[in-house]
Coordinates of C-alpha atoms and ligand atoms in Angstrom, one line a residue:
Chain Z
X5 CA 24.2 -42.1 1.6
X6 CA 24.6 -38.7 -0.1
X7 CA 22.9 -35.6 1.0
X8 CA 21.2 -33.6 -1.6
X9 CA 19.7 -30.1 -1.2
X10 CA 16.6 -29.3 -3.1
X11 CA 15.9 -25.6 -3.4
X12 CA 12.2 -24.8 -3.3
X13 CA 11.7 -21.1 -2.3
X14 CA 7.9 -20.9 -2.4
X15 CA 5.0 -20.1 -0.1
X16 CA 3.6 -23.2 1.5
X17 CA 0.2 -22.1 0.3
X18 CA 1.3 -21.5 -3.3
X19 CA -0.9 -24.2 -4.8
X20 CA -3.9 -23.1 -2.8
X21 CA -3.3 -19.5 -3.9
X22 CA -3.1 -20.6 -7.5
X23 CA -6.5 -22.4 -7.2
X24 CA -7.9 -19.2 -5.6
X25 CA -6.6 -17.1 -8.4
X26 CA -8.1 -19.4 -11.0
X27 CA -11.5 -19.3 -9.3
X28 CA -11.4 -15.6 -8.8
X29 CA -10.8 -15.1 -12.5
X30 CA -13.6 -17.5 -13.4
X31 CA -16.2 -15.9 -11.2
X32 CA -15.0 -12.4 -12.2
X33 CA -15.5 -13.2 -15.9
X34 CA -19.1 -14.2 -15.3
X35 CA -19.7 -10.9 -13.4
X36 CA -19.8 -12.3 -9.9
X37 CA -18.0 -10.1 -7.3
X38 CA -16.7 -12.3 -4.4
X39 CA -16.6 -10.8 -1.0
X40 CA -14.8 -12.5 1.9
X41 CA -16.4 -11.3 5.2
X42 CA -14.2 -11.7 8.3
X43 CA -14.5 -10.7 12.0
X44 CA -14.2 -12.1 15.5
X45 CA -17.1 -14.2 16.6
X46 CA -20.4 -12.3 16.9
X47 CA -19.3 -9.0 15.3
X48 CA -22.4 -9.1 13.2
X49 CA -21.5 -10.7 9.9
X50 CA -24.7 -12.7 9.4
X51 CA -26.8 -9.7 10.5
X52 CA -25.1 -7.5 7.9
X53 CA -25.7 -10.0 5.2
X54 CA -29.4 -10.2 6.1
X55 CA -29.7 -6.4 6.0
X56 CA -27.8 -6.4 2.7
X57 CA -30.2 -8.9 1.1
X58 CA -33.2 -6.9 2.3
X59 CA -31.7 -3.7 0.9
X60 CA -31.0 -5.3 -2.6
X61 CA -34.2 -7.4 -2.8
X62 CA -35.3 -7.4 -6.4
X63 CA -32.4 -5.3 -7.6
X64 CA -29.3 -7.4 -7.2
X65 CA -28.8 -11.1 -6.9
X66 CA -26.7 -12.3 -4.0
X67 CA -25.7 -15.6 -2.6
X68 CA -23.8 -16.7 0.5
X69 CA -21.4 -19.4 1.4
X70 CA -21.3 -19.5 5.2
X71 CA -18.6 -21.1 7.2
X72 CA -19.3 -22.5 10.6
X73 CA -17.5 -24.8 12.9
X74 CA -20.4 -27.2 13.5
X75 CA -24.0 -25.9 13.1
X76 CA -26.0 -24.6 10.2
X77 CA -27.6 -21.8 12.2
X78 CA -26.3 -18.9 10.1
X79 CA -27.4 -20.7 6.9
X80 CA -30.9 -21.1 8.3
X81 CA -31.0 -17.4 9.2
X82 CA -30.0 -16.4 5.6
X83 CA -32.0 -19.0 3.7
X84 CA -35.3 -16.9 3.7
X85 CA -33.3 -14.0 2.0
X86 CA -31.0 -15.6 -0.6
X87 CA -29.4 -18.8 -1.9
X88 CA -27.1 -20.0 0.8
X89 CA -24.8 -23.0 1.2
X90 CA -23.3 -24.1 4.5
X91 CA -19.6 -24.9 4.7
X92 CA -19.0 -26.9 7.9
X93 CA -15.3 -26.9 8.8
X94 CA -15.6 -29.6 11.4
X95 CA -13.8 -27.6 14.0
X96 CA -11.3 -25.8 11.8
X97 CA -11.0 -22.1 12.7
X98 CA -10.9 -20.9 9.1
X99 CA -12.0 -21.6 5.6
X100 CA -9.8 -22.9 2.8
X101 CA -10.3 -22.8 -0.9
X102 CA -11.1 -26.6 -1.4
X103 CA -14.1 -26.1 0.9
X104 CA -15.3 -23.1 -1.0
X105 CA -15.1 -25.1 -4.2
X106 CA -17.1 -27.9 -2.7
X107 CA -19.8 -25.3 -1.6
X108 CA -19.9 -23.9 -5.1
X109 CA -20.7 -27.3 -6.6
X110 CA -24.0 -27.1 -4.8
X111 CA -24.7 -23.4 -5.2
X112 CA -25.4 -22.1 -8.7
X113 CA -23.7 -18.7 -9.2
X114 CA -24.1 -18.2 -12.9
X115 CA -26.4 -15.2 -12.5
X116 CA -25.3 -14.1 -9.1
X117 CA -24.0 -10.5 -8.9
X118 CA -22.5 -10.7 -5.4
X119 CA -21.2 -13.9 -3.7
X120 CA -20.4 -13.4 0.0
X121 CA -18.3 -15.8 1.9
X122 CA -19.0 -15.5 5.6
X123 CA -15.8 -16.8 7.2
X124 CA -15.5 -18.5 10.6
X125 CA -15.4 -15.9 13.4
X126 CA -11.6 -15.4 14.0
X127 CA -9.3 -12.4 13.4
X128 CA -6.1 -14.4 13.1
X129 CA -6.1 -17.6 10.8
X130 CA -8.6 -16.5 8.1
X131 CA -6.3 -13.6 7.3
X132 CA -3.8 -16.0 5.7
X133 CA -6.2 -17.8 3.4
X134 CA -7.2 -16.5 0.0
X135 CA -10.7 -17.7 -0.8
X136 CA -10.9 -16.3 -4.4
X137 CA -12.4 -13.0 -3.1
X138 CA -12.2 -9.8 -5.1
X139 CA -12.9 -7.8 -1.9
X140 CA -11.9 -8.7 1.6
X141 CA -14.0 -7.0 4.3
X142 CA -13.2 -7.0 8.0
X143 CA -15.9 -6.2 10.6
X144 CA -15.1 -4.6 13.9
X145 CA -18.0 -4.2 16.3
X146 CA -17.8 -1.2 18.7
X147 CA -18.0 -3.6 21.7
X148 CA -14.6 -5.1 20.8
X149 CA -12.6 -1.9 21.4
X150 CA -10.9 0.6 19.1
X151 CA -7.4 -0.8 19.6
X152 CA -8.0 -4.0 17.6
X153 CA -6.5 -3.1 14.2
X154 CA -3.0 -2.8 15.7
X155 CA -3.4 -6.1 17.5
X156 CA -4.4 -8.0 14.4
X157 CA -2.3 -6.3 11.7
X158 CA -2.4 -9.1 9.1
X159 CA -6.2 -9.0 9.0
X160 CA -6.4 -5.3 8.6
X161 CA -3.4 -5.0 6.2
X162 CA -5.0 -7.6 3.8
X163 CA -8.5 -6.1 3.8
X164 CA -9.9 -3.5 1.4
X165 CA -12.8 -2.4 3.6
X166 CA -13.3 -2.0 7.4
X167 CA -17.0 -2.1 8.5
X168 CA -17.5 -0.7 12.0
X169 CA -20.6 -2.5 13.2
X170 CA -23.2 -2.1 15.9
X171 CA -22.8 1.7 15.9
X172 CA -26.1 1.9 17.8
X173 CA -24.1 0.8 20.9
X174 CA -21.6 3.7 20.7
X175 CA -23.3 5.7 23.5
X176 CA -22.8 2.7 25.8
X177 CA -19.2 1.7 25.1
X178 CA -15.8 3.6 25.3
X179 CA -15.1 3.2 21.5
X180 CA -13.7 6.1 19.5
X181 CA -14.5 5.6 15.8
X182 CA -11.8 8.1 14.9
X183 CA -9.1 6.2 16.9
X184 CA -10.1 2.9 15.3
X185 CA -10.0 4.4 11.8
X186 CA -6.6 6.1 12.6
X187 CA -5.2 2.8 13.9
X188 CA -6.4 0.9 10.9
X189 CA -5.1 3.4 8.4
X190 CA -1.6 3.2 9.8
X191 CA -1.7 -0.4 8.8
X192 CA -3.6 -0.1 5.6
X193 CA -4.0 3.5 4.3
X194 CA -6.2 2.3 1.4
X195 CA -9.0 0.9 3.7
X196 CA -12.4 2.1 3.0
X197 CA -14.3 2.6 6.3
X198 CA -18.0 2.0 6.5
X199 CA -19.8 2.4 9.9
X200 CA -23.1 0.5 10.0
X201 CA -25.9 -0.7 12.2
X202 CA -27.7 -3.7 11.0
X203 CA -30.7 -3.1 13.3
X204 CA -31.5 0.4 12.3
X205 CA -30.0 0.0 8.8
X206 CA -27.9 3.0 9.3
X207 CA -25.0 2.9 6.8
X208 CA -26.4 -0.1 4.9
X209 CA -27.1 1.9 1.8
X210 CA -23.4 3.2 1.8
X211 CA -22.1 -0.3 2.3
X212 CA -24.2 -1.6 -0.6
X213 CA -23.1 1.4 -2.8
X214 CA -19.4 0.5 -2.0
X215 CA -20.0 -3.0 -3.2
X216 CA -21.8 -1.9 -6.3
X217 CA -18.8 0.3 -7.1
X218 CA -16.5 -2.6 -6.6
X219 CA -18.5 -4.7 -9.0
X220 CA -18.5 -1.9 -11.6
X221 CA -14.7 -1.8 -11.4
X222 CA -14.6 -5.6 -11.7
X223 CA -16.8 -5.5 -14.8
X224 CA -14.7 -2.8 -16.3
X225 CA -11.5 -4.9 -16.0
X226 CA -13.4 -8.2 -16.6
X227 CA -10.9 -10.4 -18.3
X228 CA -8.1 -9.5 -16.1
X229 CA -9.6 -10.7 -12.9
X230 CA -6.5 -9.8 -11.0
X231 CA -6.0 -10.3 -7.3
X232 CA -7.0 -7.4 -5.2
X233 CA -5.7 -9.0 -2.0
X234 CA -2.5 -7.2 -1.4
X235 CA -0.3 -7.5 1.7
Chain V
X29 CA -5.1 -22.4 15.0
X30 CA -4.4 -23.2 11.4
X31 CA -0.8 -24.3 11.9
X32 CA -1.8 -27.9 11.8
X33 CA -3.2 -27.6 8.4
X34 CA -0.2 -25.6 7.1
X35 CA 2.3 -28.1 8.5
X36 CA 0.3 -31.0 7.0
X37 CA 0.5 -29.3 3.6
X38 CA 4.2 -28.6 4.1
X39 CA 4.9 -32.2 4.9
X40 CA 2.9 -33.4 1.9
X41 CA 5.0 -31.2 -0.4
X42 CA 8.2 -32.5 1.2
X43 CA 7.1 -36.1 0.7
X44 CA 6.3 -35.3 -3.0
X45 CA 9.8 -33.8 -3.4
X46 CA 11.4 -36.9 -1.7
X47 CA 9.6 -39.2 -4.2
X48 CA 10.3 -37.0 -7.2
X49 CA 14.0 -36.9 -6.4
X50 CA 14.2 -40.6 -5.5
X51 CA 15.5 -40.0 -2.0
X52 CA 15.6 -42.4 0.9
X53 CA 14.8 -40.0 3.7
X54 CA 14.6 -36.3 4.6
X55 CA 17.2 -34.9 7.0
X56 CA 16.1 -31.3 7.2
X57 CA 13.3 -29.0 6.1
X58 CA 14.1 -25.3 6.0
X59 CA 11.3 -22.8 6.3
X60 CA 11.0 -19.0 6.6
X61 CA 8.6 -16.9 8.6
X62 CA 8.2 -13.3 9.5
X63 CA 6.0 -11.0 11.6
X64 CA 3.1 -11.0 9.1
X65 CA 3.3 -14.7 8.1
X66 CA 0.2 -15.4 10.1
X67 CA 1.8 -18.3 11.9
X68 CA 3.1 -18.8 15.4
X69 CA 6.5 -20.3 15.7
X70 CA 5.7 -22.4 18.8
X71 CA 2.5 -23.7 17.2
X72 CA 4.4 -24.6 14.0
X73 CA 7.0 -26.5 16.0
X74 CA 4.3 -28.3 18.0
X75 CA 2.3 -29.2 14.9
X76 CA 5.5 -30.4 13.2
X77 CA 6.5 -32.6 16.2
X78 CA 3.0 -34.2 16.1
X79 CA 2.7 -34.7 12.4
X80 CA 6.2 -35.6 11.2
X81 CA 6.2 -39.0 12.8
X82 CA 3.2 -40.0 10.6
X83 CA 5.1 -39.3 7.3
X84 CA 8.0 -40.6 5.3
X85 CA 10.1 -37.7 6.7
X86 CA 10.0 -39.0 10.3
X87 CA 13.7 -38.1 10.9
X88 CA 13.6 -34.7 9.5
X89 CA 14.6 -31.6 11.5
X90 CA 12.6 -28.4 11.0
X91 CA 14.9 -25.4 10.7
X92 CA 13.0 -22.1 11.0
X93 CA 14.5 -18.9 9.7
X94 CA 12.9 -15.9 11.2
X95 CA 13.1 -12.8 9.1
X96 CA 12.0 -9.2 9.6
X97 CA 9.1 -7.5 7.9
X98 CA 10.6 -5.7 4.9
X99 CA 9.1 -3.3 2.5
X100 CA 9.8 -1.0 -0.5
X101 CA 8.5 2.5 -0.9
X102 CA 6.5 2.8 -4.1
X103 CA 7.3 6.6 -4.3
X104 CA 11.0 6.7 -3.6
X105 CA 12.0 3.0 -3.9
X106 CA 13.7 3.0 -0.5
X107 CA 13.9 -0.5 1.0
X108 CA 13.5 -0.8 4.7
X109 CA 12.6 -3.1 7.6
X110 CA 9.5 -2.4 9.6
X111 CA 9.9 -2.5 13.4
X112 CA 6.1 -2.3 14.0
X113 CA 3.2 -2.4 11.7
X114 CA 3.2 1.3 10.8
X115 CA 3.5 1.3 7.1
X116 CA 5.3 4.5 6.5
X117 CA 8.5 5.1 4.4
X118 CA 11.3 6.4 6.7
X119 CA 12.8 8.4 3.8
X120 CA 9.8 10.3 2.4
X121 CA 6.9 9.5 4.8
X122 CA 4.9 7.9 2.0
X123 CA 2.3 5.4 3.0
X124 CA 2.5 3.7 -0.4
X125 CA 4.7 0.8 0.7
X126 CA 4.8 -2.7 -0.6
X127 CA 5.8 -5.6 1.6
X128 CA 8.8 -7.5 0.2
X129 CA 9.3 -10.1 2.9
X130 CA 8.1 -11.5 6.2
X131 CA 4.5 -12.0 5.2
X132 CA 4.6 -15.6 4.1
X133 CA 5.3 -19.0 5.5
X134 CA 7.8 -20.3 2.9
X135 CA 9.4 -23.6 2.2
X136 CA 13.0 -22.7 1.4
X137 CA 14.8 -26.0 0.9
X138 CA 14.8 -29.7 1.7
X139 CA 17.8 -31.8 2.5
X140 CA 17.3 -35.4 1.4
X141 CA 19.5 -38.5 1.6
X142 CA 19.9 -40.5 -1.5
X143 CA 21.4 -44.0 -1.8
X144 CA 24.8 -44.1 -3.5
X145 CA 24.4 -45.3 -7.0
X146 CA 27.9 -46.8 -7.4
X147 CA 27.7 -49.7 -5.0
X148 CA 30.4 -51.6 -6.8
X149 CA 32.9 -49.2 -5.2
X150 CA 33.8 -50.4 -1.7
X151 CA 34.9 -47.0 -0.7
X152 CA 33.0 -45.1 2.0
X153 CA 33.1 -41.9 0.1
X154 CA 30.2 -41.5 -2.3
X155 CA 31.3 -41.4 -5.9
X156 CA 28.3 -39.8 -7.3
X157 CA 28.1 -36.1 -6.8
X158 CA 24.9 -34.8 -5.3
X159 CA 23.1 -32.5 -7.7
X160 CA 21.3 -29.5 -6.3
Ligands
LIG316 N1 -27.0 -3.7 18.9 C1 -26.7 -4.4 17.8 N2 -26.6 -5.7 17.8 C2 -26.3 -6.3 16.7 C3 -26.1 -5.6 15.4 N3 -25.8 -6.5 14.5 C4 -25.8 -7.7 15.1 N4 -26.1 -7.6 16.4 C5 -26.3 -8.7 17.3 O1 -25.0 -9.3 17.6 C6 -25.1 -10.7 17.7 C7 -24.2 -11.5 16.7 O2 -24.6 -11.2 15.4 P1 -24.3 -12.1 14.2 O3 -24.9 -11.5 13.0 O4 -24.8 -13.5 14.5 O5 -22.7 -12.1 14.2 P2 -21.7 -13.0 13.4 O6 -20.5 -12.2 13.2 O7 -22.4 -13.6 12.2 O8 -21.5 -14.2 14.4 P3 -20.7 -15.6 14.1 O9 -21.0 -16.1 12.8 O10 -21.2 -16.5 15.2 O11 -19.2 -15.3 14.3 C8 -26.6 -11.1 17.5 O12 -27.2 -11.2 18.8 C9 -27.1 -9.9 16.8 O13 -28.5 -9.6 17.0 C10 -26.2 -4.2 15.5 O14 -26.0 -3.5 14.5 N5 -26.5 -3.6 16.7
LIG317 MG1 -22.6 -15.5 11.5
LIG318 ZN1 9.6 6.7 0.2

């Protein structure tokens, strides 16, 4: 027997990342902005998407791919508002690009302006997986504590926007919005911060404006469709 | 925990390399990880232990190289290692820094065993040089 060393030197997810890049470019060229929405369980992702659909009703077309471990409860909540397809991970704690592609076979996106992917509630694993998004958004609800950015650096480093959710609860919890923003900006100085409350709709207009701006930028650089996910 | 899915993918890639290079078995798999790789060393080792026995690489050792988080300043080009996750250039205080290492889970190299081609020779020493 002879030992032979094969030099590889590549990210274990290189092939998945290539697929994500291809899909991102394809969706970008047709004018669909893809938004990967991440947070810990229950931070308010589905509620935000419901409020977003209501805000845009009749003005922009949006669709949602929603990842869930087992149930289709979030898909049921969103179905009255916009086209939605459920991605059941069968217990896996994060979404991967092949599942997103499967979902897109059932969801027609040709005339969709904004495609949201609601990831599985988890601040760790989803941070490592490119789902072909143009914009990655992390939600942090005020009940989770303002020290979270530093504890989950990868998630905050790889996001373009931080949504601080459930701001109506601020009077009841020891959460400093400034401290959370400061902590997050040490990790990712380019993060856009958007405080929102999905119940009162406070901040929803600014959130929607941010996404409209992102889509304008996408349309302006259409053919390039370059990755915006930087680490 | 997504380490299972990553190790499964890693082993599939190693199996493909083994077939592609016509090897008999895999003796070692070298990987690299850093503070922002998004993987946990212990979970990777556990997943590897569980999954490797189900593959063609059952005898393979996993060799993990842990590297620091490194970055380059976009303003003054200084290269430095980050001790924590405060992305600030130590030279010019710029926050425009680009990560250059320690944020991926990488497959570095694979050591495979190949059968000696020159069986006619009775010598123990292989007569065919291994090509990298
Ligand atoms: N007070 C308050 N509660 C909210 C707000 N947004 C959502 N909630 C509540 O928070 C809970 C979780 O909200 P969801 O929208 O289901 O959160 P999620 O992130 O989609 O949850 P998972 O998909 O299970 O991870 C629900 O009981 C919501 O009613 C808000 O702005 N203020
Ligand atoms: Mg939800
Ligand atoms: Zn510098």
